[in-house]
Amino acid sequence: MIIFILLLSVIGFAFTFVLAKKSWQTGVGVVCGGIFILSLLLVTANFVSHFGMKKVVETQSIELVSSADGLDVLLYQPLGDGSEKVYLYQTPDTKELKPTDTDYVTNTVTEGTPPELVTEKSYWEYENDFYKLFFGIVNNNHEFIEAENTFNIPETWEVLSVDQMKEFGELAKERQASFKEAAQKEIQAKMMEAIQKDPSLATDKEKQQTMIDQWTVELQNQMMQDLLNEVK
């Protein structure tokens, strides 16, 4: 509507003030000129200061799964000097990693369970139907302002860059054979020590296997932690 008022006020000013021959035409022209200036000021206020609009926030929570196989991790890709990061996350319904946006977006990582991404997006919307009708032709309703992404991840998760994750995978593959050999020796030593303390274990194969499985998991976790400390 505001655009039509501007056009009509310009036309009215042209026909009644510029081409005025009578005093009443001059008066109407002055009024049309005033309407034009006022309308122009309102358009400027709407464009610059979002006059007639209010800020609304839409919140969305998305469940997260690890960004990589075999390790609970949230990946990111540093940009520029590394002060800005694009996080690469995955949900249970997707097979590909999703990057966070970069324009007017703030990313924060905090500890929390369950793992989820909470996104708060801010928009400008018109306060009521009158303002929407008045300025609606500008087509700026639901105009995006900014977004805040909060990644809530458990304490057991890691936050790694893409390069760190790549290095971790290469080191794990490279040291797999040596780890297996070292783990076997350590488990054998642990078993001999356990049998010395409890001779009945020598014939209890089921309990031996339970202990071996437990030690294997512990050694694997320790190896993974050592590799993570190395690449971080």
PDB file of C-alpha atoms in Angstrom:
ATOM      1  CA  MET A   1       0.000   0.000   0.000  1.00  0.00           C
ATOM      2  CA  ILE A   2       2.794   2.432   0.861  1.00  0.00           C
ATOM      3  CA  ILE A   3       4.137   2.285  -2.706  1.00  0.00           C
ATOM      4  CA  PHE A   4       0.746   3.210  -4.145  1.00  0.00           C
ATOM      5  CA  ILE A   5       0.481   6.124  -1.709  1.00  0.00           C
ATOM      6  CA  LEU A   6       3.908   7.344  -2.818  1.00  0.00           C
ATOM      7  CA  LEU A   7       2.937   7.129  -6.489  1.00  0.00           C
ATOM      8  CA  LEU A   8      -0.419   8.826  -5.973  1.00  0.00           C
ATOM      9  CA  SER A   9       1.140  11.597  -3.901  1.00  0.00           C
ATOM     10  CA  VAL A  10       3.742  12.275  -6.613  1.00  0.00           C
ATOM     11  CA  ILE A  11       1.077  12.336  -9.330  1.00  0.00           C
ATOM     12  CA  GLY A  12      -1.183  14.512  -7.183  1.00  0.00           C
ATOM     13  CA  PHE A  13       1.673  16.893  -6.446  1.00  0.00           C
ATOM     14  CA  ALA A  14       2.569  17.149 -10.121  1.00  0.00           C
ATOM     15  CA  PHE A  15      -0.950  17.924 -11.277  1.00  0.00           C
ATOM     16  CA  THR A  16      -2.018  20.201  -8.454  1.00  0.00           C
ATOM     17  CA  PHE A  17       1.127  22.083  -7.413  1.00  0.00           C
ATOM     18  CA  VAL A  18       3.459  22.168 -10.366  1.00  0.00           C
ATOM     19  CA  LEU A  19       0.598  22.824 -12.803  1.00  0.00           C
ATOM     20  CA  ALA A  20      -1.483  24.773 -10.298  1.00  0.00           C
ATOM     21  CA  LYS A  21      -3.467  27.748 -11.565  1.00  0.00           C
ATOM     22  CA  LYS A  22      -5.690  28.234  -8.542  1.00  0.00           C
ATOM     23  CA  SER A  23      -4.942  28.612  -4.849  1.00  0.00           C
ATOM     24  CA  TRP A  24      -6.822  25.456  -3.854  1.00  0.00           C
ATOM     25  CA  GLN A  25      -4.738  23.449  -6.309  1.00  0.00           C
ATOM     26  CA  THR A  26      -1.603  24.771  -4.645  1.00  0.00           C
ATOM     27  CA  GLY A  27      -2.968  23.750  -1.244  1.00  0.00           C
ATOM     28  CA  VAL A  28      -3.755  20.235  -2.472  1.00  0.00           C
ATOM     29  CA  GLY A  29      -0.281  20.069  -3.982  1.00  0.00           C
ATOM     30  CA  VAL A  30       1.287  20.984  -0.639  1.00  0.00           C
ATOM     31  CA  VAL A  31      -0.758  18.248   1.049  1.00  0.00           C
ATOM     32  CA  CYS A  32       0.314  15.698  -1.595  1.00  0.00           C
ATOM     33  CA  GLY A  33       3.925  16.761  -1.121  1.00  0.00           C
ATOM     34  CA  GLY A  34       3.601  16.325   2.628  1.00  0.00           C
ATOM     35  CA  ILE A  35       2.059  12.886   2.152  1.00  0.00           C
ATOM     36  CA  PHE A  36       4.942  11.943  -0.148  1.00  0.00           C
ATOM     37  CA  ILE A  37       7.586  13.067   2.350  1.00  0.00           C
ATOM     38  CA  LEU A  38       5.814  11.325   5.237  1.00  0.00           C
ATOM     39  CA  SER A  39       5.428   8.123   3.217  1.00  0.00           C
ATOM     40  CA  LEU A  40       9.086   8.253   2.221  1.00  0.00           C
ATOM     41  CA  LEU A  41      10.095   8.665   5.859  1.00  0.00           C
ATOM     42  CA  LEU A  42       7.924   5.680   6.854  1.00  0.00           C
ATOM     43  CA  VAL A  43       9.449   3.503   4.125  1.00  0.00           C
ATOM     44  CA  THR A  44      12.938   4.528   5.272  1.00  0.00           C
ATOM     45  CA  ALA A  45      12.053   3.780   8.910  1.00  0.00           C
ATOM     46  CA  ASN A  46      10.692   0.380   7.906  1.00  0.00           C
ATOM     47  CA  PHE A  47      13.753  -0.444   5.823  1.00  0.00           C
ATOM     48  CA  VAL A  48      16.379   0.852   8.258  1.00  0.00           C
ATOM     49  CA  SER A  49      14.794   0.422  11.704  1.00  0.00           C
ATOM     50  CA  HIS A  50      12.085  -2.154  10.908  1.00  0.00           C
ATOM     51  CA  PHE A  51       9.302   0.234  11.889  1.00  0.00           C
ATOM     52  CA  GLY A  52       6.031  -1.665  12.371  1.00  0.00           C
ATOM     53  CA  MET A  53       7.847  -4.943  12.904  1.00  0.00           C
ATOM     54  CA  LYS A  54       8.805  -7.091  15.882  1.00  0.00           C
ATOM     55  CA  LYS A  55      11.529  -9.624  16.508  1.00  0.00           C
ATOM     56  CA  VAL A  56      10.386 -13.241  16.828  1.00  0.00           C
ATOM     57  CA  VAL A  57      12.469 -16.283  17.731  1.00  0.00           C
ATOM     58  CA  GLU A  58      11.837 -19.807  16.462  1.00  0.00           C
ATOM     59  CA  THR A  59      13.460 -22.673  18.365  1.00  0.00           C
ATOM     60  CA  GLN A  60      14.138 -26.137  16.980  1.00  0.00           C
ATOM     61  CA  SER A  61      15.786 -29.169  18.626  1.00  0.00           C
ATOM     62  CA  ILE A  62      17.407 -31.895  16.530  1.00  0.00           C
ATOM     63  CA  GLU A  63      18.731 -35.219  17.826  1.00  0.00           C
ATOM     64  CA  LEU A  64      22.389 -35.814  17.029  1.00  0.00           C
ATOM     65  CA  VAL A  65      24.434 -38.917  16.337  1.00  0.00           C
ATOM     66  CA  SER A  66      28.193 -39.131  15.978  1.00  0.00           C
ATOM     67  CA  SER A  67      29.704 -37.420  12.952  1.00  0.00           C
ATOM     68  CA  ALA A  68      32.042 -40.378  12.404  1.00  0.00           C
ATOM     69  CA  ASP A  69      31.957 -44.166  12.701  1.00  0.00           C
ATOM     70  CA  GLY A  70      33.653 -45.857  15.609  1.00  0.00           C
ATOM     71  CA  LEU A  71      33.998 -42.750  17.749  1.00  0.00           C
ATOM     72  CA  ASP A  72      31.517 -40.386  19.400  1.00  0.00           C
ATOM     73  CA  VAL A  73      32.586 -37.109  17.872  1.00  0.00           C
ATOM     74  CA  LEU A  74      31.350 -33.759  16.605  1.00  0.00           C
ATOM     75  CA  LEU A  75      33.377 -32.592  13.615  1.00  0.00           C
ATOM     76  CA  TYR A  76      34.149 -29.069  12.494  1.00  0.00           C
ATOM     77  CA  GLN A  77      35.964 -27.363   9.638  1.00  0.00           C
ATOM     78  CA  PRO A  78      37.935 -24.247  10.616  1.00  0.00           C
ATOM     79  CA  LEU A  79      37.649 -21.224   8.330  1.00  0.00           C
ATOM     80  CA  GLY A  80      40.265 -18.587   7.692  1.00  0.00           C
ATOM     81  CA  ASP A  81      42.509 -18.198  10.727  1.00  0.00           C
ATOM     82  CA  GLY A  82      40.502 -20.823  12.631  1.00  0.00           C
ATOM     83  CA  SER A  83      38.493 -18.376  14.738  1.00  0.00           C
ATOM     84  CA  GLU A  84      35.353 -19.296  12.765  1.00  0.00           C
ATOM     85  CA  LYS A  85      34.191 -22.889  12.466  1.00  0.00           C
ATOM     86  CA  VAL A  86      31.642 -24.730  10.379  1.00  0.00           C
ATOM     87  CA  TYR A  87      30.337 -27.697  12.366  1.00  0.00           C
ATOM     88  CA  LEU A  88      29.500 -30.914  10.531  1.00  0.00           C
ATOM     89  CA  TYR A  89      26.729 -32.797  12.288  1.00  0.00           C
ATOM     90  CA  GLN A  90      24.596 -35.826  11.608  1.00  0.00           C
ATOM     91  CA  THR A  91      21.084 -36.825  12.637  1.00  0.00           C
ATOM     92  CA  PRO A  92      19.532 -40.314  12.864  1.00  0.00           C
ATOM     93  CA  ASP A  93      17.534 -39.638   9.684  1.00  0.00           C
ATOM     94  CA  THR A  94      20.444 -38.606   7.466  1.00  0.00           C
ATOM     95  CA  LYS A  95      23.464 -40.420   6.079  1.00  0.00           C
ATOM     96  CA  GLU A  96      25.401 -37.310   5.073  1.00  0.00           C
ATOM     97  CA  LEU A  97      26.959 -34.679   7.301  1.00  0.00           C
ATOM     98  CA  LYS A  98      25.177 -31.335   7.450  1.00  0.00           C
ATOM     99  CA  PRO A  99      27.245 -28.140   7.737  1.00  0.00           C
ATOM    100  CA  THR A 100      26.145 -25.164   9.786  1.00  0.00           C
ATOM    101  CA  ASP A 101      25.586 -21.898   7.950  1.00  0.00           C
ATOM    102  CA  THR A 102      28.180 -19.149   8.097  1.00  0.00           C
ATOM    103  CA  ASP A 103      26.205 -15.917   7.604  1.00  0.00           C
ATOM    104  CA  TYR A 104      24.930 -14.328  10.842  1.00  0.00           C
ATOM    105  CA  VAL A 105      25.303 -17.636  12.714  1.00  0.00           C
ATOM    106  CA  THR A 106      26.836 -18.231  16.154  1.00  0.00           C
ATOM    107  CA  ASN A 107      27.884 -21.744  17.180  1.00  0.00           C
ATOM    108  CA  THR A 108      28.376 -22.895  20.769  1.00  0.00           C
ATOM    109  CA  VAL A 109      29.326 -26.326  22.128  1.00  0.00           C
ATOM    110  CA  THR A 110      28.275 -27.275  25.660  1.00  0.00           C
ATOM    111  CA  GLU A 111      28.060 -30.460  27.705  1.00  0.00           C
ATOM    112  CA  GLY A 112      24.619 -31.998  27.889  1.00  0.00           C
ATOM    113  CA  THR A 113      22.577 -35.118  27.322  1.00  0.00           C
ATOM    114  CA  PRO A 114      21.061 -36.379  25.169  1.00  0.00           C
ATOM    115  CA  PRO A 115      23.172 -35.149  22.245  1.00  0.00           C
ATOM    116  CA  GLU A 116      21.166 -32.541  20.378  1.00  0.00           C
ATOM    117  CA  LEU A 117      21.395 -29.370  18.349  1.00  0.00           C
ATOM    118  CA  VAL A 118      19.226 -26.508  19.584  1.00  0.00           C
ATOM    119  CA  THR A 119      18.788 -23.777  16.973  1.00  0.00           C
ATOM    120  CA  GLU A 120      17.265 -20.385  17.732  1.00  0.00           C
ATOM    121  CA  LYS A 121      16.513 -18.358  14.601  1.00  0.00           C
ATOM    122  CA  SER A 122      15.447 -14.720  14.833  1.00  0.00           C
ATOM    123  CA  TYR A 123      13.200 -13.026  12.269  1.00  0.00           C
ATOM    124  CA  TRP A 124      11.508  -9.676  11.698  1.00  0.00           C
ATOM    125  CA  GLU A 125       7.733  -9.986  11.374  1.00  0.00           C
ATOM    126  CA  TYR A 126       5.031  -7.331  11.137  1.00  0.00           C
ATOM    127  CA  GLU A 127       3.332  -6.453  14.411  1.00  0.00           C
ATOM    128  CA  ASN A 128      -0.159  -6.746  12.955  1.00  0.00           C
ATOM    129  CA  ASP A 129      -2.101  -7.062   9.697  1.00  0.00           C
ATOM    130  CA  PHE A 130      -2.271  -3.287   9.248  1.00  0.00           C
ATOM    131  CA  TYR A 131       1.503  -2.893   9.060  1.00  0.00           C
ATOM    132  CA  LYS A 132       1.718  -6.027   6.932  1.00  0.00           C
ATOM    133  CA  LEU A 133      -0.754  -4.539   4.446  1.00  0.00           C
ATOM    134  CA  PHE A 134       0.852  -1.105   4.639  1.00  0.00           C
ATOM    135  CA  PHE A 135       4.450  -2.244   3.978  1.00  0.00           C
ATOM    136  CA  GLY A 136       3.807  -5.745   2.629  1.00  0.00           C
ATOM    137  CA  ILE A 137       4.723  -4.905  -0.944  1.00  0.00           C
ATOM    138  CA  VAL A 138       8.318  -4.456   0.241  1.00  0.00           C
ATOM    139  CA  ASN A 139       8.279  -8.263   0.746  1.00  0.00           C
ATOM    140  CA  ASN A 140      10.364  -8.242   3.921  1.00  0.00           C
ATOM    141  CA  ASN A 141       8.046 -10.133   6.264  1.00  0.00           C
ATOM    142  CA  HIS A 142       9.787 -12.994   8.112  1.00  0.00           C
ATOM    143  CA  GLU A 143      13.157 -11.455   7.287  1.00  0.00           C
ATOM    144  CA  PHE A 144      16.038 -13.486   8.737  1.00  0.00           C
ATOM    145  CA  ILE A 145      18.153 -11.742  11.404  1.00  0.00           C
ATOM    146  CA  GLU A 146      20.511 -14.290  12.943  1.00  0.00           C
ATOM    147  CA  ALA A 147      20.757 -17.842  14.256  1.00  0.00           C
ATOM    148  CA  GLU A 148      22.311 -19.333  17.375  1.00  0.00           C
ATOM    149  CA  ASN A 149      23.298 -23.004  17.284  1.00  0.00           C
ATOM    150  CA  THR A 150      23.971 -24.763  20.574  1.00  0.00           C
ATOM    151  CA  PHE A 151      25.460 -28.246  20.349  1.00  0.00           C
ATOM    152  CA  ASN A 152      24.705 -30.174  23.538  1.00  0.00           C
ATOM    153  CA  ILE A 153      26.970 -33.224  23.602  1.00  0.00           C
ATOM    154  CA  PRO A 154      27.844 -35.726  26.367  1.00  0.00           C
ATOM    155  CA  GLU A 155      31.119 -35.418  28.222  1.00  0.00           C
ATOM    156  CA  THR A 156      32.325 -38.627  26.536  1.00  0.00           C
ATOM    157  CA  TRP A 157      32.131 -37.047  23.057  1.00  0.00           C
ATOM    158  CA  GLU A 158      35.089 -35.452  21.334  1.00  0.00           C
ATOM    159  CA  VAL A 159      35.127 -32.277  19.256  1.00  0.00           C
ATOM    160  CA  LEU A 160      37.633 -32.676  16.425  1.00  0.00           C
ATOM    161  CA  SER A 161      38.484 -30.914  13.203  1.00  0.00           C
ATOM    162  CA  VAL A 162      38.207 -32.789   9.926  1.00  0.00           C
ATOM    163  CA  ASP A 163      42.011 -32.932   9.691  1.00  0.00           C
ATOM    164  CA  GLN A 164      42.339 -34.254  13.249  1.00  0.00           C
ATOM    165  CA  MET A 165      39.769 -36.966  12.526  1.00  0.00           C
ATOM    166  CA  LYS A 166      41.640 -37.931   9.374  1.00  0.00           C
ATOM    167  CA  GLU A 167      44.930 -38.116  11.270  1.00  0.00           C
ATOM    168  CA  PHE A 168      43.270 -40.184  14.009  1.00  0.00           C
ATOM    169  CA  GLY A 169      42.044 -42.731  11.442  1.00  0.00           C
ATOM    170  CA  GLU A 170      45.457 -42.970   9.784  1.00  0.00           C
ATOM    171  CA  LEU A 171      47.246 -43.484  13.122  1.00  0.00           C
ATOM    172  CA  ALA A 172      44.720 -46.102  14.258  1.00  0.00           C
ATOM    173  CA  LYS A 173      45.206 -48.079  11.043  1.00  0.00           C
ATOM    174  CA  GLU A 174      48.969 -47.691  11.155  1.00  0.00           C
ATOM    175  CA  ARG A 175      49.283 -48.914  14.752  1.00  0.00           C
ATOM    176  CA  GLN A 176      46.608 -51.596  14.681  1.00  0.00           C
ATOM    177  CA  ALA A 177      49.074 -54.504  14.409  1.00  0.00           C
ATOM    178  CA  SER A 178      51.411 -53.215  17.130  1.00  0.00           C
ATOM    179  CA  PHE A 179      48.450 -52.502  19.400  1.00  0.00           C
ATOM    180  CA  LYS A 180      47.093 -56.016  18.936  1.00  0.00           C
ATOM    181  CA  GLU A 181      50.457 -57.528  19.802  1.00  0.00           C
ATOM    182  CA  ALA A 182      50.948 -55.281  22.838  1.00  0.00           C
ATOM    183  CA  ALA A 183      47.386 -55.946  24.012  1.00  0.00           C
ATOM    184  CA  GLN A 184      47.856 -59.728  23.815  1.00  0.00           C
ATOM    185  CA  LYS A 185      51.027 -59.538  25.900  1.00  0.00           C
ATOM    186  CA  GLU A 186      49.407 -57.302  28.507  1.00  0.00           C
ATOM    187  CA  ILE A 187      46.300 -59.488  28.734  1.00  0.00           C
ATOM    188  CA  GLN A 188      48.461 -62.598  29.172  1.00  0.00           C
ATOM    189  CA  ALA A 189      50.381 -60.881  31.957  1.00  0.00           C
ATOM    190  CA  LYS A 190      47.142 -59.804  33.623  1.00  0.00           C
ATOM    191  CA  MET A 191      45.737 -63.331  33.369  1.00  0.00           C
ATOM    192  CA  MET A 192      48.838 -64.923  34.887  1.00  0.00           C
ATOM    193  CA  GLU A 193      48.694 -62.433  37.739  1.00  0.00           C
ATOM    194  CA  ALA A 194      44.989 -63.119  38.272  1.00  0.00           C
ATOM    195  CA  ILE A 195      45.518 -66.900  38.303  1.00  0.00           C
ATOM    196  CA  GLN A 196      48.307 -66.516  40.844  1.00  0.00           C
ATOM    197  CA  LYS A 197      45.910 -64.669  43.102  1.00  0.00           C
ATOM    198  CA  ASP A 198      43.034 -67.075  42.408  1.00  0.00           C
ATOM    199  CA  PRO A 199      44.189 -70.537  41.152  1.00  0.00           C
ATOM    200  CA  SER A 200      40.581 -71.581  40.460  1.00  0.00           C
ATOM    201  CA  LEU A 201      40.619 -69.302  37.417  1.00  0.00           C
ATOM    202  CA  ALA A 202      42.966 -71.743  35.648  1.00  0.00           C
ATOM    203  CA  THR A 203      40.058 -74.098  34.899  1.00  0.00           C
ATOM    204  CA  ASP A 204      37.254 -71.519  34.656  1.00  0.00           C
ATOM    205  CA  LYS A 205      37.350 -70.733  30.935  1.00  0.00           C
ATOM    206  CA  GLU A 206      34.101 -68.775  30.995  1.00  0.00           C
ATOM    207  CA  LYS A 207      35.342 -66.382  33.654  1.00  0.00           C
ATOM    208  CA  GLN A 208      38.665 -66.067  31.865  1.00  0.00           C
ATOM    209  CA  GLN A 209      36.876 -65.013  28.674  1.00  0.00           C
ATOM    210  CA  THR A 210      34.811 -62.447  30.562  1.00  0.00           C
ATOM    211  CA  MET A 211      37.969 -60.955  32.019  1.00  0.00           C
ATOM    212  CA  ILE A 212      39.710 -60.972  28.628  1.00  0.00           C
ATOM    213  CA  ASP A 213      36.785 -59.173  27.018  1.00  0.00           C
ATOM    214  CA  GLN A 214      36.789 -56.539  29.762  1.00  0.00           C
ATOM    215  CA  TRP A 215      40.539 -55.949  29.519  1.00  0.00           C
ATOM    216  CA  THR A 216      40.339 -55.763  25.724  1.00  0.00           C
ATOM    217  CA  VAL A 217      37.731 -52.998  25.904  1.00  0.00           C
ATOM    218  CA  GLU A 218      39.765 -51.117  28.488  1.00  0.00           C
ATOM    219  CA  LEU A 219      42.931 -51.331  26.390  1.00  0.00           C
ATOM    220  CA  GLN A 220      41.076 -50.262  23.259  1.00  0.00           C
ATOM    221  CA  ASN A 221      39.647 -47.247  25.064  1.00  0.00           C
ATOM    222  CA  GLN A 222      43.078 -46.362  26.388  1.00  0.00           C
ATOM    223  CA  MET A 223      44.606 -46.649  22.921  1.00  0.00           C
ATOM    224  CA  MET A 224      41.903 -44.428  21.436  1.00  0.00           C
ATOM    225  CA  GLN A 225      42.422 -41.858  24.178  1.00  0.00           C
ATOM    226  CA  ASP A 226      46.179 -41.862  23.585  1.00  0.00           C
ATOM    227  CA  LEU A 227      45.630 -41.309  19.860  1.00  0.00           C
ATOM    228  CA  LEU A 228      43.143 -38.498  20.540  1.00  0.00           C
ATOM    229  CA  ASN A 229      45.612 -36.787  22.862  1.00  0.00           C
ATOM    230  CA  GLU A 230      48.190 -37.074  20.115  1.00  0.00           C
ATOM    231  CA  VAL A 231      46.108 -35.484  17.350  1.00  0.00           C
ATOM    232  CA  LYS A 232      44.482 -32.751  19.482  1.00  0.00           C
TER     233      LYS A 232
END
